[in-house]
Short mmCIF file of C-alpha atoms in Angstrom, two decimals:
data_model
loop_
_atom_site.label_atom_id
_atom_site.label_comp_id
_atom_site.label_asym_id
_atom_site.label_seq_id
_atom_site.Cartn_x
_atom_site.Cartn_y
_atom_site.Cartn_z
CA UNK A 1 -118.74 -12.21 68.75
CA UNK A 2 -120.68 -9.44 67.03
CA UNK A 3 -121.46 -9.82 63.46
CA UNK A 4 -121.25 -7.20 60.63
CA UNK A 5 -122.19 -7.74 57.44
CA UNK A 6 -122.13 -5.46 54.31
CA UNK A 7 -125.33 -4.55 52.09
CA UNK A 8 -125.34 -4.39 48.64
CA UNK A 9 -124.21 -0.93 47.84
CA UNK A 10 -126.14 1.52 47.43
CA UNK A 11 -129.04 -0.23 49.91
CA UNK A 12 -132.37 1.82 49.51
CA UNK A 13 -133.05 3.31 52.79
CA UNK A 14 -136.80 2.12 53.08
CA UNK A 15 -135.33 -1.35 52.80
CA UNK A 16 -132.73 -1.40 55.08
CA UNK A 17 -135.31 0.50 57.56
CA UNK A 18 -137.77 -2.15 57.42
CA UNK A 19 -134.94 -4.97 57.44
CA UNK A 20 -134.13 -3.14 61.14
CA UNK A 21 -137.24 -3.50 62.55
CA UNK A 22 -138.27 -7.16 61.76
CA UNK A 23 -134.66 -8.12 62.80
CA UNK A 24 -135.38 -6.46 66.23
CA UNK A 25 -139.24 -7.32 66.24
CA UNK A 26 -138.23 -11.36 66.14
CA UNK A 27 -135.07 -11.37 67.90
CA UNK A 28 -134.56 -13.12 71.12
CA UNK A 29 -132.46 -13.24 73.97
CA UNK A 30 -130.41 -15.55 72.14
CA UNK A 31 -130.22 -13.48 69.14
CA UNK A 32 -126.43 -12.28 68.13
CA UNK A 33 -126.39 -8.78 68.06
CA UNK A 34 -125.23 -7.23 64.30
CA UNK A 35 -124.05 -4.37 62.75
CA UNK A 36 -124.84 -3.51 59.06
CA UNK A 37 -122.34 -1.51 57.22
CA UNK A 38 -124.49 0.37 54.25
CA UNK A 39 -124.09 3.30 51.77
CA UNK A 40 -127.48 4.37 50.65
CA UNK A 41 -128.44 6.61 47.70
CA UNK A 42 -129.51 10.20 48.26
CA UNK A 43 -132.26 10.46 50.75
CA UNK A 44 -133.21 12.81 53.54
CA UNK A 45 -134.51 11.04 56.48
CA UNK A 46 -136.42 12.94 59.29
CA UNK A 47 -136.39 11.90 63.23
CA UNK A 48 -139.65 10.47 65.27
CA UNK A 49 -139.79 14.43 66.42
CA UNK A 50 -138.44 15.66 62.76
CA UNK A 51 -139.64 19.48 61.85
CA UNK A 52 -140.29 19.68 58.29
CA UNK A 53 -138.95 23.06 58.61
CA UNK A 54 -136.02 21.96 59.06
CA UNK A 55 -135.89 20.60 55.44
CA UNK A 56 -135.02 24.21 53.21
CA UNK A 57 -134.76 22.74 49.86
CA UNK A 58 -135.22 18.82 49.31
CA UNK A 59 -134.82 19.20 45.51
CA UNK A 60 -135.74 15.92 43.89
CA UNK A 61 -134.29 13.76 46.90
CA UNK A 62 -136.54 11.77 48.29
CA UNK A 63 -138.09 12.84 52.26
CA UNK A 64 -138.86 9.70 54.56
CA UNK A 65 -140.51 10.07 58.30
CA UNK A 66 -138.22 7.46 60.25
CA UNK A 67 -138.31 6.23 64.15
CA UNK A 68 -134.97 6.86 65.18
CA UNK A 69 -134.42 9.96 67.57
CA UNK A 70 -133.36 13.23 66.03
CA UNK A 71 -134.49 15.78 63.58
CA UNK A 72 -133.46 15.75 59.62
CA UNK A 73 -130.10 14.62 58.02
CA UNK A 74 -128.65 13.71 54.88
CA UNK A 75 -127.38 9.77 53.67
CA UNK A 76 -125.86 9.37 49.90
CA UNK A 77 -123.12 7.78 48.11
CA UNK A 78 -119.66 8.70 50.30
CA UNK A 79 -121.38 8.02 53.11
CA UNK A 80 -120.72 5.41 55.54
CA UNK A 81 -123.44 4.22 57.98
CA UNK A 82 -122.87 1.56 60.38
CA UNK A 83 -126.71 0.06 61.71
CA UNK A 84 -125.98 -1.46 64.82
CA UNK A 85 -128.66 -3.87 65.92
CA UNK A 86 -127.62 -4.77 69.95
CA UNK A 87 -129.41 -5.91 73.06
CA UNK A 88 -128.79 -3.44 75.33
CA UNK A 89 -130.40 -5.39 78.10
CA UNK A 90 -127.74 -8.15 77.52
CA UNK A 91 -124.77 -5.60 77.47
CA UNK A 92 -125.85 -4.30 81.09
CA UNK A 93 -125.96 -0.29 79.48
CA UNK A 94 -128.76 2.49 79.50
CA UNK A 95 -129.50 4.74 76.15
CA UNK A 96 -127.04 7.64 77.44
CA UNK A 97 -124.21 5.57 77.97
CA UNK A 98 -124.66 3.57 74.67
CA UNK A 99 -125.25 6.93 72.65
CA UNK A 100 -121.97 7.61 74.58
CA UNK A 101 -120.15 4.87 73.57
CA UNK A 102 -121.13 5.30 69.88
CA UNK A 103 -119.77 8.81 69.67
CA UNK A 104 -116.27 7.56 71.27
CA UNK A 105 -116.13 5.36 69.03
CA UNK A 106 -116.33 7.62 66.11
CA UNK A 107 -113.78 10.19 67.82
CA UNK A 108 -111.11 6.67 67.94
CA UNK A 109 -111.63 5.89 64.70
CA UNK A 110 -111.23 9.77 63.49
CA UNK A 111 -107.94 9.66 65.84
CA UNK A 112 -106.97 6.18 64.00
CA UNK A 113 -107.41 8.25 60.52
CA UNK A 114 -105.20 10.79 61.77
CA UNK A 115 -107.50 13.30 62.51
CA UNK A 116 -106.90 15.16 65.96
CA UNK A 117 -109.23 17.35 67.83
CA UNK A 118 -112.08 15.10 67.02
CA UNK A 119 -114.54 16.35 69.62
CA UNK A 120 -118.69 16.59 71.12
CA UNK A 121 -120.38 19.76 70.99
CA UNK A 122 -122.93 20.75 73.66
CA UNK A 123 -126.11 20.79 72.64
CA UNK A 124 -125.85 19.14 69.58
CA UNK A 125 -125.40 15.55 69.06
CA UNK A 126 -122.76 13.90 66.64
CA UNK A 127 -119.10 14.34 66.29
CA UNK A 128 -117.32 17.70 65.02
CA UNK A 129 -113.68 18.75 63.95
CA UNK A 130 -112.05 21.73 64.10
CA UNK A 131 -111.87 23.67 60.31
CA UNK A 132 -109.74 26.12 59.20
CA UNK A 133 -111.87 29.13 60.49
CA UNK A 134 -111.77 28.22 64.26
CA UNK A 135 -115.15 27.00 64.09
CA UNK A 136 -116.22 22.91 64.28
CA UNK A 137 -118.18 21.17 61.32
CA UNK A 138 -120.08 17.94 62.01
CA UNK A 139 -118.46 14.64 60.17
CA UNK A 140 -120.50 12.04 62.14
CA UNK A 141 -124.17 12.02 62.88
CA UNK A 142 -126.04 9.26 65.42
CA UNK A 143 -129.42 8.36 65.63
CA UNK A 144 -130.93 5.54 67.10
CA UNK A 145 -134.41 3.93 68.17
CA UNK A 146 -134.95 1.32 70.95
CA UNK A 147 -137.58 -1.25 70.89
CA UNK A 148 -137.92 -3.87 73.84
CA UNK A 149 -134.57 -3.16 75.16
CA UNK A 150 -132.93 -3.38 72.15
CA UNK A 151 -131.45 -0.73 69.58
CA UNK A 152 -131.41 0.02 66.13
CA UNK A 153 -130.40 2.96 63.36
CA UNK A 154 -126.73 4.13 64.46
CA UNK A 155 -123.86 6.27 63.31
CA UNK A 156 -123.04 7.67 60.18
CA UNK A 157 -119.58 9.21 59.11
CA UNK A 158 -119.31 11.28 56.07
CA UNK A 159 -116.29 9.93 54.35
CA UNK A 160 -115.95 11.11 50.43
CA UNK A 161 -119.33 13.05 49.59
CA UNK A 162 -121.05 15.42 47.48
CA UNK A 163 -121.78 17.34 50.68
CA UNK A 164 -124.28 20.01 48.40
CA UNK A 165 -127.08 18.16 49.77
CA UNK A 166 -126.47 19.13 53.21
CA UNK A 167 -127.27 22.83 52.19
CA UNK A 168 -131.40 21.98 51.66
CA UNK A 169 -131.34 20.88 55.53
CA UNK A 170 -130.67 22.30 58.98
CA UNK A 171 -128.45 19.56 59.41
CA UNK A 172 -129.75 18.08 62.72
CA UNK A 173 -132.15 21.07 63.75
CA UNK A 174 -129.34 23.67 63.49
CA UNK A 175 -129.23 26.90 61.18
CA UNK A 176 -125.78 27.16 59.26
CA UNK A 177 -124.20 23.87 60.71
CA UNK A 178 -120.99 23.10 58.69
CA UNK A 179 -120.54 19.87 57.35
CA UNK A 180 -117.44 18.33 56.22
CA UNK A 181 -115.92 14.73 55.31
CA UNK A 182 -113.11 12.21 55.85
CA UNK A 183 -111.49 13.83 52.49
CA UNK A 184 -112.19 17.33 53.73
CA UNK A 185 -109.76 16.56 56.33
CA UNK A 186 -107.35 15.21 54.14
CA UNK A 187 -108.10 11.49 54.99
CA UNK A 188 -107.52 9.41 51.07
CA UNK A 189 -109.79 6.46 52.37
CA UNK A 190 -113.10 4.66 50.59
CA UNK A 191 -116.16 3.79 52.05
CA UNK A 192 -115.00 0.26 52.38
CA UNK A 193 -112.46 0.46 53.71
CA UNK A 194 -113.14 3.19 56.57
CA UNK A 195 -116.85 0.72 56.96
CA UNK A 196 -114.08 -1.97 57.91
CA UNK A 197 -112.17 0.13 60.61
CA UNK A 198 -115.70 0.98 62.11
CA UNK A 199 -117.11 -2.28 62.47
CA UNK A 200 -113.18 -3.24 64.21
CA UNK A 201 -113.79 -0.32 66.43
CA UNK A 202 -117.70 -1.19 67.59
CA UNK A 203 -116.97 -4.85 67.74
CA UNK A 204 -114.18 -4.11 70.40
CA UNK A 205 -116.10 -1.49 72.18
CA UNK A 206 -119.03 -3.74 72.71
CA UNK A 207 -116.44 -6.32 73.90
CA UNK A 208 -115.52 -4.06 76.19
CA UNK A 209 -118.53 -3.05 77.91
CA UNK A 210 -119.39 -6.77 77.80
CA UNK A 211 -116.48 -7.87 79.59
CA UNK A 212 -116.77 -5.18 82.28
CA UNK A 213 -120.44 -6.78 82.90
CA UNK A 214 -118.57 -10.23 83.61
CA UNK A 215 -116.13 -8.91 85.86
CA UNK A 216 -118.57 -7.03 88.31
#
């Protein structure tokens, strides 16, 4: 069984960051995977890769260089991030299919919150849904980084957010990319409780892919 645990709310970013990589740096193969359910304060983080160009107006949040894959986004109170910490040698999966598997999960657990038409867009990771102009906004952004066979970072899902902050990015490398929330959609959930539903939804999913490893 998977674990998931909750930080203290709001975690730091820098903290939770370096919490990551000594979890994955002394891990073994015995290790149980994890996944850490966090809300951080306002911080733009930028990819390996990141462009600082990408970053239009950073105000007086703070910037911080990160290893996951990626270029800039946006974490900050509203915000629900789920870190998921798993041997990916020990589920039998390669990075595509587990960056797969992450975005399904969000687009079940956007279906489970009543929100239809929860989709991918080509070209540009994360998960979108349709707004009221026929266009798609991003509610879900992934990012992850893998270090002897195993992964860290993960997914995070805007749920109720001042979502002003997105406006001094390119939110993942793109020009103009709409970004909405849970309540945008008309979802009347909390961080907790949506961080709760997630971690149900990963746990089962990397059940899943587990259990088809023991049947072949």
């Amino acid at each position: 069984m998977i674990e998931h645990k909750w930080w203290p709310r709001p975690a730091p970013y820098l903290a939770v960051w370096d919490a990551m990589r000594e979890f994955t740096e002394t891990r073994d193969e015995s290790t149980p995977d994890q996944i850490w359910l966090v809300e951080h304060p306002p911080v733009y983080t930028l990819g390996q890769a990141g462009k600082p160009q990408h970053i239009l107006d950073s105000g007086d949040i703070p910037i911080v260089q990160c290893d996951r894959g990626g270029q800039v986004t946006y974490h900050g109170p509203g915000q629900l991030v789920a870190y998921c910490l798993i041997d990916l040698r020990r589920l039998k999966i390669f990075v595509k299919e587990y960056v797969a598997l992450l975005e399904d999960v969000a687009i079940q657990l956007l279906a489970d919150l009543g929100i239809a038409g929860a989709c991918l867009k080509p070209g540009a990771p994360g998960v979108y849904v349709p707004v009221a102009n026929g266009s798609l906004a991003k509610i879900a952004a992934l990012g992850i980084k893998i270090r002897k066979g195993c992964a860290y970072h993960g997914l995070a899902l805007n749920v109720d957010m001042d979502l002003g902050p997105f406006l001094g990015i390119n939110p993942c490398g793109y020009e103009g990319l709409e970004t909405v929330d849970l309540r945008y959609c008309g979802v009347d959930a909390n961080v907790a409780q949506v961080g709760e539903m997630l971690a149900v939804r990963l746990t089962q999913a990397f059940a899943a892919q587990a259990g088809s490893n023991t049947d072949t």
